[in-house]
Amino acid sequence: MTSLGVALIGTGFMGKCHALAWNAVAATFPDVAAPRLVAVADVDIARAETIAASVGFARAEADWRAVIDDPAVDVVSITAPNQFHKEMALAALAAGKHVWCEKPMATALADAEAMEAAAQASGRVTLLGYNYIQNPAIALIRGILADGTIGALTHLRIEMDEDFMADPAAPFGWKSAASSGYGALDDFAVHPLSLLATLVGLPARVLGTVAKPYPTRPLAEGGERAVETADIASAFLEWEGGLSGLLAVNRTAWGRKGRIALQIFGAEGAILYDQERMNEVQLYEAKGPRDRRGFRTVLMGPEHPPYGAFVPAPGHQLGFNDLKVIEAHALLRRIAGETTLGVDFTAGLAIERTVHAIAASAEAGAWVTVGG
Amino acid sequence: MTSLGVALIGTGFMGKCHALAWNAVAATFPDVAAPRLVAVADVDIARAETIAASVGFARAEADWRAVIDDPAVDVVSITAPNQFHKEMALAALAAGKHVWCEKPMATALADAEAMEAAAQASGRVTLLGYNYIQNPAIALIRGILADGTIGALTHLRIEMDEDFMADPAAPFGWKSAASSGYGALDDFAVHPLSLLATLVGLPARVLGTVAKPYPTRPLAEGGERAVETADIASAFLEWEGGLSGLLAVNRTAWGRKGRIALQIFGAEGAILYDQERMNEVQLYEAKGPRDRRGFRTVLMGPEHPPYGAFVPAPGHQLGFNDLKVIEAHALLRRIAGETTLGVDFTAGLAIERTVHAIAASAEAGAWVTVGG
Amino acid sequence: MTSLGVALIGTGFMGKCHALAWNAVAATFPDVAAPRLVAVADVDIARAETIAASVGFARAEADWRAVIDDPAVDVVSITAPNQFHKEMALAALAAGKHVWCEKPMATALADAEAMEAAAQASGRVTLLGYNYIQNPAIALIRGILADGTIGALTHLRIEMDEDFMADPAAPFGWKSAASSGYGALDDFAVHPLSLLATLVGLPARVLGTVAKPYPTRPLAEGGERAVETADIASAFLEWEGGLSGLLAVNRTAWGRKGRIALQIFGAEGAILYDQERMNEVQLYEAKGPRDRRGFRTVLMGPEHPPYGAFVPAPGHQLGFNDLKVIEAHALLRRIAGETTLGVDFTAGLAIERTVHAIAASAEAGAWVTVGG
Amino acid sequence: MTSLGVALIGTGFMGKCHALAWNAVAATFPDVAAPRLVAVADVDIARAETIAASVGFARAEADWRAVIDDPAVDVVSITAPNQFHKEMALAALAAGKHVWCEKPMATALADAEAMEAAAQASGRVTLLGYNYIQNPAIALIRGILADGTIGALTHLRIEMDEDFMADPAAPFGWKSAASSGYGALDDFAVHPLSLLATLVGLPARVLGTVAKPYPTRPLAEGGERAVETADIASAFLEWEGGLSGLLAVNRTAWGRKGRIALQIFGAEGAILYDQERMNEVQLYEAKGPRDRRGFRTVLMGPEHPPYGAFVPAPGHQLGFNDLKVIEAHALLRRIAGETTLGVDFTAGLAIERTVHAIAASAEAGAWVTVGG
């Protein structure tokens, strides 16, 4: 595998996360060649320079177009604010680059559609930053589902809760403005939907509801402003074939920091998972002596690939950033023509369509067929 | 407080539970006089005789009317199958008895309405067997809500899951026949609704959905029969004033044995509870140093009345049957004119109306105003 | 089985607990005849009268000898302070009564030896109040050990921690005076030792250490008094055959309310248990696919006798008082000639000898052979 | 801060871990200059070359002396087998290099003493690979202890358990040979001792015991060989000032994968921690309303430095390898003259002396004064 040239756009939370992943991917996974770190771009050139210096990118740019046009660049990491994803991704694909774009894909469905079309047309590899699906624990759950251990699925529930919007005294910010989207639905629900897409596929019909726990928020300059986005969203889900489920997200859930709680029930068992204890999977099998049955807590270890690429000893724990390294590895292997777990622009568009269908159903107060 | 005469109708799971509670209530709570155990009635007279002998009821009867007509009886425990609740309760109230009736109140809304009207007309005390609300942990949660510790409520979720219908190979039983009601909704959801009624009141608007994970079940005599009830139900809930919530019940949830998981979020904190660990309440307060915040697991003890009536030492655990003893105590105090926690026929009717509204909304695929 | 006459001496924590158990035993377990509640004795006659009235004992006495001499009494519950156990037990046995005595057996080893000798000579049934061993969860652990599921035992640890002595500002009380015994060792360690006796037998060699976290405690009248008992004790344990283990007890452990944490390791698995979650047992089996192994939390249900005598539905939870009812049932069945789980005076003496050996080893700072 | 040249000796579990840390340290912590990755040495040159290529070290060497002699090297990571630590460290210090050496320091106490003396004489910075102490959770516990939140310490317990030696059918390996040391004591107990050294200091007096759960192990060539090391060790600990504690380690504990369970009790509260859930700390404060007290689970976040250097959002989890990056950062800051958390050769020698004192006390069956 030849070394690829990498450019990074954006230097925030996810910018640094991508930078760390690009830096670590070959050191962690010797089966891929170390990427060449070509350039970092950010309108805040000082931040770009800091990241470049500390991580080892060759240069920093204030203009993202400069890095996309660079022939030394093979792959572009897009971690700029969501409203720029479309423009950057289209430009990168047009320039023949592979694209690794943070979630959510775009702020409007039409944008996501344009991105997906461009990806299809380009023949380039795209990957969205749904790193939770890269957890060895999720791979284990996939394996359990695939081998029939818990039988045909009967029901599932998935919740995602954090508390970064829980304080009603926090001033009105851009996440409360309609320009940012629906609120928890696009900001948040795409994560659990990416897990569902990975594990059981996406639902065919949805019925949602949204709530604004704080109708107004204080303005920094005094007074209050009406909140335009919904911090809470819930949805009933139905799949072709009869599986039913529930999705619930809340970004005002005091005490929850990174909870993504999944419950999957089948005809012969059940699986539980919580992102706040991301190294554990709980499995119940409805077999064996009745007095010995229970949920079994499986702690991740080298038996759960690619855990062993990080630590050869079990129970020692992976962290959030490790998931991004696994994602970077998946991207490099995809570019090399292999099949890996991951959400490309086509799969990402399906997630976006589901989000928009939930929003439409909440508006209508009625079931909506996804993509219908 | 004078001693009351007690009759028990029914000798199944709840029959024995009432018997144990009548037997233990005064021994546990010295502030009430020990009831006189007058009679047990069951069409299976042998079972009635066994309970009478082992618990100390003075006599057994095959005909429930015989115990209702007995002037020595002041209170009647009704634990017979649900379809008999109405007839028995009306007869008992007509005979001037106080009534302690197991949940669900009745199998038809009209029956529940008739029972409520009779209770109102009678002036007698009625109590429904919603014993989960009698847990000292629930009283603690009420106290936390009442004193504003977690601020104005923003959202809640309540789940109730068991696995007694989870085995698809189990033969078709009466709970799968339409005559038993909606399924999980009346069999099950009344419990979480009783908790909501106790803690935050009942919702004003609902939107539900139901699912049949196993469309057919095997017949003992061979072949399959279509399942007529829904083992799974979910509902969005909205309260006057803006609180929103989620209700989810599932009686095919492998591995869940007696789960009632409650999450309550407020503007200043959150509360968690799970009936499978019924001696614990988790509380998060959004105050104090940020690096020391977290969910606090409060273990029940004598600080949480009436725990101390059972055990003077903390952390020693109450059990399910103890909740029924607390309920019996609440009933006796109500008869003595005091105010206690509990669901009488009027409050029970409100729960039934909520159940029926959820069923109607699921049928319509649209929001329904409760009692509207 | 004929009905037995019962007398209760003492009306404190354990007095009420015995009273509730005598009251509930036949109602819960129809295979035993309801005992006749003959008398309650307490030097505080008012308390005796209250218990008698509320629980249904026929009469109250200020003098415990009056109830022991009563020919209507077949069994005597001794729940008076520990220093009276010997005198009362000897008198009861001499009067031909069966004896149910609270733990610890006695405050001096010689007393325990005298009690055991008297029990042997009398031919009466004796039982000590080690109710934790009566938990269906402990019976499950016994079963797991017996059938070889976790293989030959390699190591164990048992901890017992509470916080009733944790506050250094609490005034000096009788538990800090040498007259009460060693401290945590006899007050406390007898419980974990009773569990070990039940599950794996008692150790052959011990080496202990004790600690006084608060050298003095305040006197109510002002000033401080030197603490004479040790609130903390730990011991290494060795069994014939090579099993090793650790015992650790602490009655100044803030936050612990009724913790008895047991870890048992074998050549093929492990078992975990904590009394603060007394309805759960965790089991690890070193077999099956390596990527699916983990500790399995088994929730007690009717598959775990005698849980079903209390509740026919799984996961509904037993409580502390239920364990005493099981113990009362075990006592009645023993009197009827059956074999049951339980610690009689002979087994209890072995526990006392272990306690005293640990104390002696702590004093010597060297290993001591128990009973040597 | 100027960039330092780094050499790595050894390419096993810890070799890769150091390599990843050297690779990530500056990318994660922009306050340090990125180290120059000069060379990797391993007798298995192919492995050295693989690591060099994947992580970006400039060259690979078969002879470790070649990298120590390289003037471009400022710091040497020693991750070769334990018996080589002394020779390598002495050579590196003699060559004027800073040394980052994996634990345990050495296989013989005299070797550790020689290493410490050499470090003192050299004026170079030394650091031992006790990465568990670098967890933000441990820093939080230090803070809690330092500000008096739980009052004066009364007692503590620390356990470390894994199951890599739990299978009795696994063939006899070098860890069972006397040449590897005592067994669990040096292989294992140094980790909990490093935590104690960091949090409360090391004990003054110890009394230990060791056990060999499997007296023999099978030989690959057939037959059995007597096990010479102890897989289990326990010790009583006493500190100057009266604090007492318990240390227990077991490398045959089925089901335990990376457990380091710490319980610290004080006069006003308690702290719990388990390495298997390394992002959580539990804190109990004996203040506030009694009915609201409980253990509070604090989830790590940016409030707990240096968590925020990895992820700006709370609850997203650090992993095991992140701790090594924090350790590398601590080393670089030490070299720059700052004070950081860490175990240097002087502190490491104190840990070794404690280990040897425990071994001596176990041999003698009597208390031993550490360093006495």
Coordinates of N, CA and C in Angstrom, one line a residue, chain D residues 142-257:
Chain D
R142 N -6.5 12.3 43.8 CA -5.4 13.1 44.6 C -6.0 14.4 45.0
G143 N -6.8 15.1 44.2 CA -7.4 16.3 44.5 C -8.4 16.2 45.7
I144 N -9.1 15.2 45.6 CA -10.1 14.9 46.6 C -9.4 14.7 48.0
L145 N -8.4 13.9 47.9 CA -7.7 13.6 49.2 C -7.0 14.9 49.7
A146 N -6.5 15.7 48.8 CA -5.7 16.9 49.2 C -6.6 17.9 49.8
D147 N -7.8 18.1 49.3 CA -8.6 19.2 49.8 C -9.4 18.8 51.1
G148 N -9.2 17.5 51.5 CA -9.8 17.1 52.8 C -11.3 16.7 52.7
T149 N -11.8 16.5 51.4 CA -13.2 16.2 51.2 C -13.6 15.0 52.0
I150 N -12.7 14.0 52.1 CA -13.1 12.8 52.8 C -12.5 12.7 54.2
G151 N -11.8 13.8 54.6 CA -11.2 13.8 56.0 C -10.0 13.0 56.1
A152 N -9.5 12.8 57.3 CA -8.3 12.0 57.6 C -8.6 10.6 57.2
L153 N -7.6 10.0 56.5 CA -7.9 8.6 56.1 C -7.9 7.6 57.2
T154 N -8.8 6.6 57.1 CA -8.9 5.6 58.2 C -8.5 4.2 57.7
H155 N -8.7 3.9 56.4 CA -8.5 2.6 55.9 C -8.5 2.6 54.4
L156 N -7.8 1.7 53.8 CA -7.9 1.5 52.4 C -7.7 0.0 52.0
R157 N -8.2 -0.3 50.8 CA -8.0 -1.6 50.3 C -7.7 -1.4 48.8
I158 N -6.7 -2.2 48.3 CA -6.5 -2.2 46.9 C -6.2 -3.6 46.4
E159 N -6.9 -3.9 45.3 CA -6.8 -5.2 44.7 C -6.4 -5.1 43.2
M160 N -5.6 -6.0 42.7 CA -5.3 -6.1 41.3 C -5.5 -7.5 40.9
D161 N -6.3 -7.7 39.9 CA -6.7 -9.1 39.5 C -6.7 -9.1 38.0
E162 N -6.1 -10.2 37.4 CA -6.3 -10.5 36.0 C -6.3 -12.0 35.9
D163 N -6.6 -12.5 34.7 CA -6.7 -14.0 34.6 C -5.8 -14.6 33.6
F164 N -4.7 -13.9 33.3 CA -3.8 -14.5 32.3 C -3.1 -15.7 32.7
M165 N -3.1 -16.0 34.0 CA -2.5 -17.2 34.5 C -3.6 -18.2 35.1
A166 N -4.8 -17.9 34.8 CA -5.9 -18.6 35.5 C -6.1 -20.0 34.9
D167 N -5.7 -20.3 33.7 CA -6.0 -21.6 33.1 C -4.9 -22.6 33.6
P168 N -5.3 -23.6 34.4 CA -4.3 -24.6 34.9 C -3.8 -25.5 33.8
A169 N -4.5 -25.5 32.6 CA -4.0 -26.3 31.5 C -3.0 -25.6 30.7
A170 N -2.8 -24.3 30.9 CA -1.8 -23.6 30.1 C -0.4 -24.1 30.5
P171 N 0.5 -24.3 29.5 CA 1.8 -24.9 29.8 C 2.6 -24.0 30.7
F172 N 3.5 -24.6 31.4 CA 4.5 -23.9 32.3 C 5.2 -22.9 31.5
G173 N 5.3 -21.7 31.9 CA 6.0 -20.6 31.2 C 7.0 -19.9 32.1
W174 N 7.7 -18.9 31.5 CA 8.7 -18.3 32.3 C 8.2 -17.6 33.5
K175 N 7.0 -17.2 33.5 CA 6.4 -16.5 34.7 C 6.2 -17.4 35.9
S176 N 6.3 -18.7 35.6 CA 6.2 -19.7 36.7 C 7.6 -20.2 37.2
A177 N 8.6 -19.7 36.6 CA 10.0 -20.1 37.0 C 10.5 -19.0 38.0
A178 N 11.3 -19.5 39.0 CA 11.8 -18.6 40.1 C 12.6 -17.5 39.5
S179 N 13.2 -17.7 38.3 CA 14.1 -16.7 37.8 C 13.3 -15.4 37.4
S180 N 12.0 -15.5 37.3 CA 11.2 -14.3 37.0 C 10.9 -13.5 38.2
G181 N 11.2 -14.0 39.4 CA 10.9 -13.2 40.6 C 10.0 -14.0 41.5
Y182 N 9.2 -13.2 42.3 CA 8.3 -13.8 43.3 C 7.0 -14.3 42.7
G183 N 6.6 -13.7 41.6 CA 5.3 -14.0 41.0 C 4.5 -12.8 40.9
A184 N 3.2 -12.9 41.4 CA 2.3 -11.8 41.3 C 2.9 -10.6 42.1
L185 N 3.7 -10.8 43.1 CA 4.2 -9.7 43.9 C 5.0 -8.7 43.0
D186 N 5.9 -9.1 42.3 CA 6.7 -8.2 41.5 C 6.1 -7.9 40.1
D187 N 5.4 -8.9 39.6 CA 4.8 -8.8 38.2 C 3.7 -7.8 38.3
F188 N 3.1 -7.7 39.4 CA 1.7 -7.2 39.5 C 1.6 -6.1 40.6
A189 N 2.0 -6.5 41.8 CA 1.7 -5.6 42.9 C 2.4 -4.3 42.8
V190 N 3.4 -4.2 42.0 CA 4.0 -2.9 41.8 C 3.0 -1.8 41.3
H191 N 2.0 -2.3 40.5 CA 1.1 -1.3 40.0 C 0.2 -0.7 41.1
P192 N -0.5 -1.5 41.9 CA -1.2 -0.9 43.0 C -0.3 -0.2 44.0
L193 N 0.9 -0.6 44.2 CA 1.8 0.1 45.0 C 2.2 1.5 44.4
S194 N 2.3 1.6 43.1 CA 2.5 2.9 42.5 C 1.3 3.8 42.7
L195 N 0.2 3.2 42.7 CA -1.0 4.1 43.0 C -1.0 4.5 44.4
L196 N -0.7 3.6 45.3 CA -0.6 4.1 46.7 C 0.5 5.1 46.9
A197 N 1.6 4.9 46.3 CA 2.7 5.9 46.4 C 2.3 7.2 46.0
T198 N 1.5 7.3 44.9 CA 1.0 8.5 44.3 C -0.1 9.2 45.2
L199 N -0.9 8.4 45.8 CA -2.1 8.9 46.5 C -1.9 9.1 48.0
V200 N -1.2 8.2 48.6 CA -1.1 8.3 50.1 C 0.3 8.0 50.6
G201 N 1.2 7.7 49.7 CA 2.6 7.3 50.2 C 2.6 5.8 50.4
L202 N 3.8 5.3 50.7 CA 4.0 3.9 50.9 C 3.9 3.5 52.3
P203 N 3.6 2.3 52.6 CA 3.4 1.9 54.0 C 4.8 1.7 54.7
A204 N 4.7 1.8 56.0 CA 6.0 1.6 56.8 C 6.2 0.2 57.3
R205 N 5.1 -0.5 57.5 CA 5.2 -1.9 57.9 C 4.2 -2.8 57.1
V206 N 4.7 -4.0 56.8 CA 3.9 -4.9 56.0 C 3.9 -6.3 56.6
L207 N 2.8 -7.0 56.2 CA 2.8 -8.5 56.6 C 2.1 -9.1 55.4
G208 N 2.8 -10.0 54.7 CA 2.2 -10.6 53.5 C 2.0 -12.1 53.6
T209 N 1.4 -12.6 52.6 CA 1.2 -14.0 52.4 C 1.1 -14.3 50.9
V210 N 1.6 -15.4 50.5 CA 1.5 -15.7 49.1 C 0.9 -17.1 48.9
A211 N 0.4 -17.4 47.7 CA -0.2 -18.7 47.5 C 0.0 -19.1 46.0
K212 N 0.1 -20.5 45.9 CA 0.3 -21.1 44.6 C -1.0 -21.9 44.3
P213 N -1.9 -21.3 43.6 CA -3.2 -22.1 43.5 C -3.0 -23.3 42.6
Y214 N -2.0 -23.3 41.7 CA -1.7 -24.5 40.9 C -0.3 -25.0 41.2
P215 N -0.1 -26.0 42.1 CA 1.3 -26.3 42.5 C 2.1 -26.8 41.3
T216 N 1.5 -27.4 40.3 CA 2.3 -27.7 39.1 C 1.6 -27.2 37.9
R217 N 2.3 -27.1 36.8 CA 1.7 -26.8 35.5 C 2.3 -27.8 34.5
P218 N 1.5 -28.0 33.5 CA 1.9 -29.0 32.5 C 3.1 -28.5 31.6
L219 N 4.0 -29.4 31.3 CA 5.0 -29.0 30.3 C 4.6 -29.3 28.9
A220 N 5.1 -28.5 28.0 CA 4.7 -28.7 26.6 C 5.1 -30.1 26.2
E221 N 6.3 -30.5 26.7 CA 6.8 -31.8 26.3 C 6.2 -33.0 27.0
G222 N 5.2 -32.7 27.8 CA 4.6 -33.8 28.6 C 5.0 -33.7 30.1
G223 N 4.2 -34.3 31.0 CA 4.6 -34.2 32.4 C 4.3 -32.9 33.0
E224 N 4.6 -32.7 34.2 CA 4.3 -31.5 35.0 C 5.6 -30.9 35.6
R225 N 5.5 -29.7 35.8 CA 6.7 -29.1 36.5 C 6.1 -28.2 37.7
A226 N 6.9 -28.3 38.8 CA 6.4 -27.6 40.0 C 6.5 -26.1 39.7
V227 N 5.5 -25.4 40.1 CA 5.4 -23.9 39.9 C 6.3 -23.3 41.0
E228 N 7.1 -22.4 40.6 CA 8.1 -21.8 41.6 C 7.7 -20.4 42.0
T229 N 6.7 -19.8 41.4 CA 6.3 -18.4 41.8 C 4.9 -18.5 42.3
A230 N 4.5 -17.4 43.0 CA 3.2 -17.4 43.6 C 2.3 -16.5 42.8
D231 N 1.2 -17.1 42.3 CA 0.3 -16.3 41.5 C -0.6 -15.4 42.3
I232 N -0.7 -15.6 43.6 CA -1.5 -14.8 44.5 C -0.7 -14.3 45.6
A233 N -0.9 -13.0 46.0 CA -0.3 -12.4 47.1 C -1.2 -11.5 47.8
S234 N -1.1 -11.4 49.1 CA -1.9 -10.5 49.9 C -1.0 -9.9 51.0
A235 N -1.4 -8.7 51.4 CA -0.6 -8.1 52.4 C -1.4 -7.1 53.3
F236 N -1.1 -7.1 54.6 CA -1.6 -6.0 55.4 C -0.6 -4.9 55.3
L237 N -1.1 -3.7 55.4 CA -0.2 -2.5 55.3 C -0.5 -1.6 56.5
E238 N 0.6 -1.0 57.0 CA 0.4 0.0 58.0 C 1.3 1.2 57.7
W239 N 0.7 2.4 57.8 CA 1.5 3.6 57.6 C 1.9 4.3 58.9
E240 N 2.9 5.1 58.8 CA 3.2 6.0 59.9 C 2.0 6.8 60.1
G241 N 1.6 7.0 61.3 CA 0.4 7.9 61.5 C -0.9 7.1 61.7
G242 N -0.8 5.8 61.5 CA -2.0 5.0 61.9 C -2.9 4.5 60.8
L243 N -2.7 5.0 59.6 CA -3.5 4.5 58.5 C -3.2 3.0 58.3
S244 N -4.3 2.2 58.0 CA -4.1 0.8 57.8 C -4.7 0.4 56.4
G245 N -4.2 -0.7 55.9 CA -4.7 -1.0 54.6 C -4.4 -2.5 54.2
L246 N -4.9 -2.8 53.0 CA -4.9 -4.2 52.6 C -4.5 -4.2 51.1
L247 N -3.6 -5.0 50.7 CA -3.2 -5.2 49.3 C -3.5 -6.6 48.9
A248 N -4.1 -6.8 47.7 CA -4.4 -8.2 47.3 C -4.3 -8.3 45.8
V249 N -3.4 -9.2 45.4 CA -3.2 -9.4 43.9 C -3.4 -10.8 43.5
N250 N -3.9 -11.1 42.3 CA -4.1 -12.4 41.9 C -4.1 -12.4 40.4
R251 N -3.2 -13.2 39.8 CA -3.2 -13.3 38.3 C -3.8 -14.6 37.8
T252 N -4.6 -15.2 38.7 CA -5.4 -16.4 38.3 C -6.9 -16.2 38.6
A253 N -7.3 -14.9 38.5 CA -8.6 -14.5 38.8 C -9.5 -14.5 37.6
W254 N -10.1 -15.7 37.3 CA -10.9 -15.8 36.1 C -11.9 -14.7 36.0
G255 N -12.0 -14.1 34.9 CA -13.0 -13.1 34.6 C -12.5 -11.6 34.8
R256 N -11.4 -11.5 35.6 CA -10.9 -10.2 35.8 C -9.8 -10.0 34.7
K257 N -9.9 -8.8 34.0 CA -9.1 -8.6 32.9 C -8.0 -7.5 33.2

